[in-house]
């Protein structure tokens, strides 16, 4: 295992570690979404109907909601480096079993195990990143790491689906398992060990939830995701109702994913200095795009332009909110991050149901308008959360340069570094 992070090492960006974490995120997203693209082959291979095979995706999401908080509390004392490596290996085992077993029940059980690892991964990854990079570079580090998510959405699942058509669905899962083994080896080599000092506070969901600003972020962020998935889930019916050709569906999803990477890059250069203004702008932009889609999305060029703006804004929103929850959670940031993992999964699930209700009652063309409603509510929360949830950054009016409130400020969850380094801005929880 690599030595614990030193003060000198923490003045540099550990690009190797960040890229490995990004690829782990890519693998996790691809693992979650892969069954959706291979549903006909999986149902035939496991001798079940396609709706039953869909439980491989639905069960994966449901187990995250049910287990993310208790599992995070149970494993709170496990060293983060060790836990991350173990979680990647768990993905490998889960995917390998899905690719090998012939019984649907066994495949579902393997997916549930992968879902538990998925929830734990996202509660662990962001706080880990915040501990291994200098305080003033946390936003850029998050942008690098979470670009793996957008890549997973943009090319991971489509690539896995294409491979499934070429080499078979079982081989696709086995290939994903082999990739996870390689990433686990790289993680053991490149991820620095981060130790907690003896009096570090035990993660507490109750205490995290009472930190000023935490609940605001834990509500606003899922509302944004609810809106996103309300439309994303039913983008195909919308585009068909708008009279666009079928190829526009694949093209639109690709544009969303690629533009999401652009948004993450923009967030990476703005989140540390102008987080509040940037989030206000991007959230408002998403609301406007949703309202314009029924009018401007009836041609392929118009739809693609709006999709590109939507994707870029939404990609940036994730980075701004991730930074906000780590800041608001303070010394309980791991538990606060776990809370958002839970509420985000609920937001995604409710978003799909909300989109279905809008599709049924208002019709496909008005699904974007319905999606704009939760975005508007989230925007109100951001506007009113200027003090604790979404405070201004160093280059924004009203910024109060208090070390205690900043992401990465020293607290009882800090890494175990020499006392002289503990006063440096790079010694963080």
C-alpha positions as CSV (number, residue, x, y, z in Angstrom):
1,X,0.0,0.0,0.0
2,X,1.3,3.5,-0.8
3,X,2.5,5.6,2.1
4,X,0.1,8.1,3.7
5,X,-0.2,11.4,2.0
6,X,2.6,13.8,3.0
7,X,2.5,17.6,3.2
8,X,4.8,18.0,0.3
9,X,2.9,15.5,-1.9
10,X,-0.3,17.4,-1.2
11,X,1.0,20.6,-2.8
12,X,0.8,18.8,-6.2
13,X,-2.1,17.4,-8.2
14,X,-1.9,13.6,-8.1
15,X,-3.0,13.2,-11.7
16,X,-2.4,9.5,-11.9
17,X,-4.7,8.8,-8.9
18,X,-7.4,11.2,-10.3
19,X,-7.4,9.5,-13.7
20,X,-7.7,6.1,-12.0
21,X,-10.6,7.3,-10.0
22,X,-12.2,8.8,-13.2
23,X,-11.9,5.4,-14.9
24,X,-13.4,3.7,-11.8
25,X,-16.4,6.1,-12.1
26,X,-16.6,5.3,-15.8
27,X,-16.7,1.5,-15.0
28,X,-19.3,2.0,-12.3
29,X,-21.7,4.0,-14.6
30,X,-21.2,1.4,-17.4
31,X,-21.9,-1.4,-15.0
32,X,-25.1,0.2,-13.8
33,X,-26.4,0.9,-17.3
34,X,-25.1,-2.0,-19.4
35,X,-28.2,-4.4,-18.8
36,X,-30.5,-1.7,-20.3
37,X,-28.8,-1.9,-23.7
38,X,-28.6,-5.7,-23.7
39,X,-32.1,-6.5,-22.4
40,X,-33.3,-8.7,-25.3
41,X,-30.1,-10.8,-25.3
42,X,-30.1,-11.1,-21.5
43,X,-33.7,-12.1,-21.3
44,X,-33.1,-14.8,-24.0
45,X,-30.0,-16.0,-22.3
46,X,-31.5,-16.3,-18.9
47,X,-34.9,-17.6,-20.1
48,X,-37.0,-14.7,-18.6
49,X,-39.1,-12.0,-20.1
50,X,-37.7,-8.6,-20.9
51,X,-39.7,-6.9,-18.1
52,X,-38.2,-9.4,-15.6
53,X,-34.7,-9.0,-17.0
54,X,-35.2,-5.2,-16.4
55,X,-35.0,-6.0,-12.6
56,X,-31.3,-6.3,-13.1
57,X,-31.3,-2.5,-13.5
58,X,-34.1,-1.7,-11.2
59,X,-32.8,-3.9,-8.4
60,X,-29.4,-2.4,-8.7
61,X,-30.8,1.1,-8.1
62,X,-33.1,0.0,-5.3
63,X,-30.4,-1.7,-3.3
64,X,-28.3,1.5,-3.5
65,X,-31.2,3.4,-1.8
66,X,-31.7,0.7,0.8
67,X,-28.0,0.1,1.8
68,X,-25.9,3.2,1.1
69,X,-26.3,4.8,4.5
70,X,-26.0,1.7,6.8
71,X,-23.2,0.3,4.7
72,X,-21.3,3.6,4.8
73,X,-21.7,3.8,8.6
74,X,-20.7,0.1,9.0
75,X,-17.5,0.6,7.0
76,X,-16.6,4.1,8.2
77,X,-13.4,3.0,10.0
78,X,-12.0,1.0,7.0
79,X,-9.1,2.9,5.4
80,X,-10.4,4.7,2.3
81,X,-7.6,3.4,0.1
82,X,-8.4,-0.2,1.1
83,X,-12.2,0.4,0.7
84,X,-11.9,1.8,-2.8
85,X,-9.8,-1.1,-4.0
86,X,-12.2,-3.6,-2.4
87,X,-15.2,-1.9,-4.0
88,X,-13.6,-2.1,-7.5
89,X,-12.9,-5.8,-6.9
90,X,-16.5,-6.2,-5.9
91,X,-17.6,-4.7,-9.3
92,X,-15.3,-7.3,-10.9
93,X,-16.9,-10.2,-9.0
94,X,-20.4,-8.9,-9.6
95,X,-19.9,-8.5,-13.4
96,X,-18.1,-11.8,-13.7
97,X,-20.9,-13.7,-12.0
98,X,-23.5,-12.0,-14.2
99,X,-21.5,-13.1,-17.2
100,X,-21.1,-16.7,-16.0
101,X,-24.3,-17.8,-14.2
102,X,-27.2,-19.4,-16.0
103,X,-29.9,-18.7,-13.4
104,X,-31.7,-15.3,-13.3
105,X,-31.9,-15.4,-9.5
106,X,-28.1,-15.8,-9.3
107,X,-27.6,-13.0,-11.8
108,X,-29.9,-10.7,-9.8
109,X,-28.1,-11.5,-6.6
110,X,-24.8,-10.6,-8.3
111,X,-26.2,-7.3,-9.5
112,X,-27.4,-6.5,-6.0
113,X,-23.9,-7.0,-4.6
114,X,-22.7,-4.6,-7.4
115,X,-25.3,-2.1,-6.4
116,X,-24.1,-2.1,-2.8
117,X,-20.6,-1.4,-4.0
118,X,-21.9,1.3,-6.3
119,X,-23.5,3.3,-3.5
120,X,-20.4,3.0,-1.3
121,X,-18.2,4.1,-4.1
122,X,-19.9,7.4,-4.5
123,X,-20.0,8.1,-0.7
124,X,-16.3,7.4,-0.6
125,X,-14.9,8.9,-3.7
126,X,-15.6,12.6,-3.4
127,X,-14.4,13.0,0.2
128,X,-11.3,10.9,-0.7
129,X,-10.5,13.3,-3.6
130,X,-10.9,16.3,-1.2
131,X,-8.2,14.8,1.0
132,X,-5.6,14.1,-1.5
133,X,-5.4,17.4,-3.4
134,X,-4.5,21.0,-2.3
135,X,-7.4,23.0,-1.0
136,X,-7.5,25.5,-3.9
137,X,-7.6,22.7,-6.5
138,X,-10.5,20.5,-5.1
139,X,-12.8,21.7,-7.9
140,X,-10.4,20.9,-10.7
141,X,-9.8,17.5,-9.1
142,X,-13.5,16.8,-8.9
143,X,-13.9,17.8,-12.6
144,X,-11.2,15.3,-13.6
145,X,-12.7,12.5,-11.5
146,X,-16.3,13.0,-12.4
147,X,-15.6,13.3,-16.1
148,X,-15.7,9.5,-15.9
149,X,-19.4,9.7,-15.2
150,X,-20.1,11.6,-18.4
151,X,-17.9,9.3,-20.4
152,X,-19.9,6.4,-19.0
153,X,-23.1,8.0,-20.1
154,X,-21.8,9.1,-23.4
155,X,-19.8,6.1,-24.6
156,X,-19.7,3.5,-21.8
157,X,-23.1,2.0,-22.1
158,X,-23.4,2.5,-25.9
159,X,-20.0,0.9,-26.4
160,X,-20.9,-2.0,-24.1
161,X,-24.2,-2.5,-26.0
162,X,-22.3,-2.5,-29.3
163,X,-19.8,-5.0,-27.9
164,X,-22.7,-7.2,-26.7
165,X,-23.9,-7.4,-30.3
166,X,-20.5,-8.4,-31.5
167,X,-19.2,-10.8,-28.8
168,X,-22.3,-11.6,-26.8
169,X,-23.8,-10.1,-23.6
170,X,-21.9,-12.5,-21.3
171,X,-18.6,-11.5,-22.9
172,X,-19.4,-7.9,-22.3
173,X,-19.9,-8.4,-18.6
174,X,-16.7,-10.5,-18.4
175,X,-14.8,-7.8,-20.2
176,X,-16.1,-5.3,-17.7
177,X,-15.0,-7.6,-14.9
178,X,-11.5,-7.8,-16.3
179,X,-11.3,-4.0,-16.6
180,X,-12.3,-3.7,-13.0
181,X,-9.4,-6.1,-12.0
182,X,-6.9,-3.9,-13.9
183,X,-8.3,-0.8,-12.2
184,X,-8.1,-2.4,-8.8
185,X,-4.4,-3.1,-9.4
186,X,-3.8,0.5,-10.6
187,X,-5.7,1.8,-7.6
188,X,-3.5,-0.2,-5.2
189,X,-0.4,1.3,-6.9
190,X,-1.5,4.9,-7.5
191,X,-4.0,5.9,-4.9
192,X,-2.4,7.4,-1.8
193,X,-3.3,6.0,1.6
194,X,-5.3,8.5,3.8
195,X,-5.4,7.9,7.5
196,X,-7.8,9.4,10.0
197,X,-6.3,10.8,13.2
198,X,-7.4,9.0,16.4
199,X,-10.0,11.6,17.5
200,X,-11.7,11.9,14.1
201,X,-15.5,12.1,14.6
202,X,-17.5,9.0,13.6
203,X,-19.6,9.7,10.6
204,X,-23.1,10.6,11.8
205,X,-26.0,11.1,9.4
206,X,-28.0,13.0,12.1
207,X,-25.1,15.4,12.7
208,X,-24.4,15.8,9.0
209,X,-28.1,16.6,8.4
210,X,-28.1,19.3,11.1
211,X,-25.1,21.1,9.5
212,X,-26.3,24.4,8.1
213,X,-26.8,24.1,4.3
214,X,-26.6,20.3,4.1
215,X,-30.3,19.7,3.7
216,X,-30.7,22.5,1.2
217,X,-28.1,20.8,-1.1
218,X,-29.5,17.4,-0.4
219,X,-32.9,18.6,-1.7
220,X,-31.9,21.0,-4.5
221,X,-29.4,18.6,-6.2
222,X,-31.9,15.7,-6.4
223,X,-34.5,18.1,-7.7
224,X,-32.2,19.0,-10.6
225,X,-31.6,15.3,-11.2
226,X,-35.3,14.6,-11.0
227,X,-35.9,17.1,-13.8
228,X,-33.0,15.8,-15.9
229,X,-34.2,12.2,-15.8
230,X,-37.8,13.1,-16.2
231,X,-36.9,14.3,-19.7
232,X,-33.8,12.1,-20.3
233,X,-35.9,8.9,-19.7
234,X,-38.5,9.9,-22.3
235,X,-36.3,11.8,-24.8
236,X,-37.2,9.3,-27.5
237,X,-41.0,9.9,-27.3
238,X,-40.4,13.6,-27.2
239,X,-38.2,13.6,-30.4
240,X,-40.6,11.4,-32.3
241,X,-43.6,13.6,-31.3
242,X,-41.6,16.6,-32.5
243,X,-41.4,14.9,-35.9
244,X,-37.6,14.2,-35.9
245,X,-36.1,11.1,-37.4
246,X,-35.1,8.1,-35.3
247,X,-31.4,8.7,-35.8
248,X,-31.8,12.0,-33.8
249,X,-32.4,9.9,-30.7
250,X,-28.9,8.4,-30.7
251,X,-27.4,11.6,-31.9
252,X,-29.1,13.6,-29.1
253,X,-27.9,11.2,-26.4
254,X,-24.3,11.4,-27.7
255,X,-24.5,15.2,-27.8
256,X,-25.8,15.3,-24.2
257,X,-22.9,13.1,-23.1
258,X,-20.1,14.9,-24.9
259,X,-21.4,18.4,-24.0
260,X,-21.5,17.1,-20.4
261,X,-17.8,16.8,-20.6
262,X,-17.5,20.4,-21.8
263,X,-19.7,21.4,-18.8
264,X,-17.4,19.5,-16.4
265,X,-14.4,21.3,-17.9
266,X,-16.1,24.7,-17.4
267,X,-17.0,23.8,-13.8
268,X,-13.4,22.7,-13.1
269,X,-12.1,26.2,-13.9
270,X,-15.0,28.1,-12.1
271,X,-16.0,26.0,-9.1
272,X,-13.2,27.0,-6.7
273,X,-13.5,30.8,-7.4
274,X,-17.1,31.4,-8.5
275,X,-19.3,28.5,-7.4
276,X,-22.5,30.4,-6.5
277,X,-22.8,32.6,-9.6
278,X,-21.9,29.6,-11.8
279,X,-24.5,27.4,-10.3
280,X,-27.2,30.1,-10.5
281,X,-26.4,30.6,-14.2
282,X,-26.3,26.9,-15.1
283,X,-29.5,26.0,-13.2
284,X,-31.4,28.9,-14.9
285,X,-30.0,27.8,-18.3
286,X,-31.4,24.3,-17.8
287,X,-34.8,25.7,-16.9
288,X,-34.8,27.9,-20.0
289,X,-33.7,25.1,-22.3
290,X,-36.5,22.9,-21.0
291,X,-39.1,25.6,-21.7
292,X,-37.7,26.2,-25.2
293,X,-37.5,22.6,-26.3
294,X,-41.2,22.3,-27.3
295,X,-40.6,25.3,-29.6
296,X,-37.0,25.1,-30.7
297,X,-36.6,21.3,-30.6
298,X,-38.8,20.5,-33.6
299,X,-35.9,20.6,-36.0
300,X,-32.7,18.5,-35.8
301,X,-30.3,21.5,-35.6
302,X,-32.5,23.3,-33.1
303,X,-32.8,20.1,-30.9
304,X,-29.1,19.4,-31.0
305,X,-28.2,23.0,-30.0
306,X,-30.6,22.9,-27.1
307,X,-29.4,19.4,-26.1
308,X,-25.8,20.6,-26.2
309,X,-26.6,23.6,-23.9
310,X,-28.6,21.3,-21.6
311,X,-25.8,18.7,-21.4
312,X,-23.1,21.3,-20.7
313,X,-25.1,23.0,-18.0
314,X,-26.1,19.8,-16.4
315,X,-22.5,18.4,-16.4
316,X,-21.3,21.5,-14.6
317,X,-24.2,21.4,-12.1
318,X,-23.0,18.1,-10.7
319,X,-19.5,19.5,-9.9
320,X,-20.9,22.7,-8.2
321,X,-23.3,20.6,-6.0
322,X,-20.6,18.1,-5.1
323,X,-18.4,20.9,-3.9
324,X,-21.3,22.5,-2.0
325,X,-22.1,19.3,-0.1
326,X,-18.5,18.8,1.0
327,X,-18.3,22.4,2.1
328,X,-21.6,22.3,4.0
329,X,-20.9,19.0,5.6
330,X,-17.6,20.2,7.2
331,X,-16.2,17.4,9.5
332,X,-19.2,15.3,8.7
333,X,-18.8,15.6,5.0
334,X,-18.6,11.8,4.4
335,X,-22.0,11.3,6.0
336,X,-23.4,14.4,4.2
337,X,-22.1,13.0,0.9
338,X,-23.8,9.6,1.7
339,X,-27.0,11.5,2.3
340,X,-26.9,13.0,-1.1
341,X,-26.1,9.6,-2.7
342,X,-29.4,8.4,-1.2
343,X,-31.4,11.5,-2.1
344,X,-30.0,11.5,-5.6
345,X,-31.1,7.9,-6.2
346,X,-34.5,8.8,-5.0
347,X,-34.5,11.9,-7.3
348,X,-33.6,9.7,-10.3
349,X,-36.3,7.2,-9.5
350,X,-38.9,9.9,-8.9
351,X,-37.8,11.7,-12.0
352,X,-38.6,8.7,-14.2
353,X,-42.0,8.3,-12.6
354,X,-42.6,12.1,-12.8
355,X,-41.7,12.0,-16.5
356,X,-44.0,9.1,-17.1
357,X,-46.9,10.9,-15.5
358,X,-46.2,14.0,-17.6
359,X,-46.0,11.9,-20.7
360,X,-49.4,10.3,-19.9
361,X,-51.2,13.4,-18.9
362,X,-49.7,16.2,-21.0
363,X,-48.1,14.4,-23.9
364,X,-44.5,14.0,-25.1
365,X,-44.1,17.6,-26.3
366,X,-44.8,19.0,-22.8
367,X,-42.5,16.7,-20.8
368,X,-39.7,19.3,-21.0
369,X,-42.1,21.9,-19.6
370,X,-43.0,19.6,-16.7
371,X,-39.2,19.0,-16.1
372,X,-38.7,22.7,-15.8
373,X,-40.8,22.8,-12.7
374,X,-38.4,21.0,-10.3
375,X,-35.5,23.0,-11.8
376,X,-37.3,26.2,-10.9
377,X,-37.8,24.9,-7.3
378,X,-34.1,24.0,-7.1
379,X,-33.2,27.5,-8.4
380,X,-35.2,29.1,-5.6
381,X,-33.3,26.9,-3.0
382,X,-29.9,28.0,-4.6
383,X,-30.9,31.7,-4.5
384,X,-32.0,31.5,-0.9
385,X,-29.0,29.4,0.2
386,X,-26.4,32.1,-0.2
387,X,-25.2,31.8,3.4
388,X,-24.6,28.2,4.1
389,X,-25.6,25.9,1.2
390,X,-24.4,27.9,-1.7
391,X,-22.1,30.7,-0.5
392,X,-20.1,32.9,-2.8
393,X,-16.5,32.0,-3.7
394,X,-13.3,34.0,-3.4
395,X,-14.0,36.0,-6.6
396,X,-17.6,36.7,-5.9
397,X,-19.2,39.6,-3.9
398,X,-19.9,38.7,-0.3
399,X,-17.2,36.1,0.0
400,X,-16.0,35.6,3.6
401,X,-12.6,34.1,3.6
402,X,-13.1,31.9,6.7
403,X,-10.9,28.8,6.8
404,X,-13.4,26.9,8.9
405,X,-16.2,27.0,6.2
406,X,-14.1,26.1,3.2
407,X,-13.9,22.7,1.6
408,X,-10.6,21.3,2.7
409,X,-10.4,23.3,5.9
410,X,-8.7,21.5,8.8
411,X,-11.0,19.6,11.1
412,X,-11.1,16.4,13.2
413,X,-11.3,14.3,10.1
414,X,-8.0,15.5,8.8
415,X,-5.4,13.2,7.4
416,X,-2.6,12.2,9.7
417,X,0.2,14.6,8.6
418,X,2.9,16.3,10.6
419,X,1.7,19.1,12.9
420,X,3.6,21.7,11.0
421,X,1.6,20.7,7.9
422,X,-1.7,20.8,9.6
423,X,-1.7,24.6,9.5
424,X,-1.1,24.6,5.8
425,X,-4.1,25.0,3.4
426,X,-3.3,21.6,2.0
427,X,-4.0,19.7,5.3
428,X,-7.7,18.9,5.1
429,X,-10.2,16.4,6.2
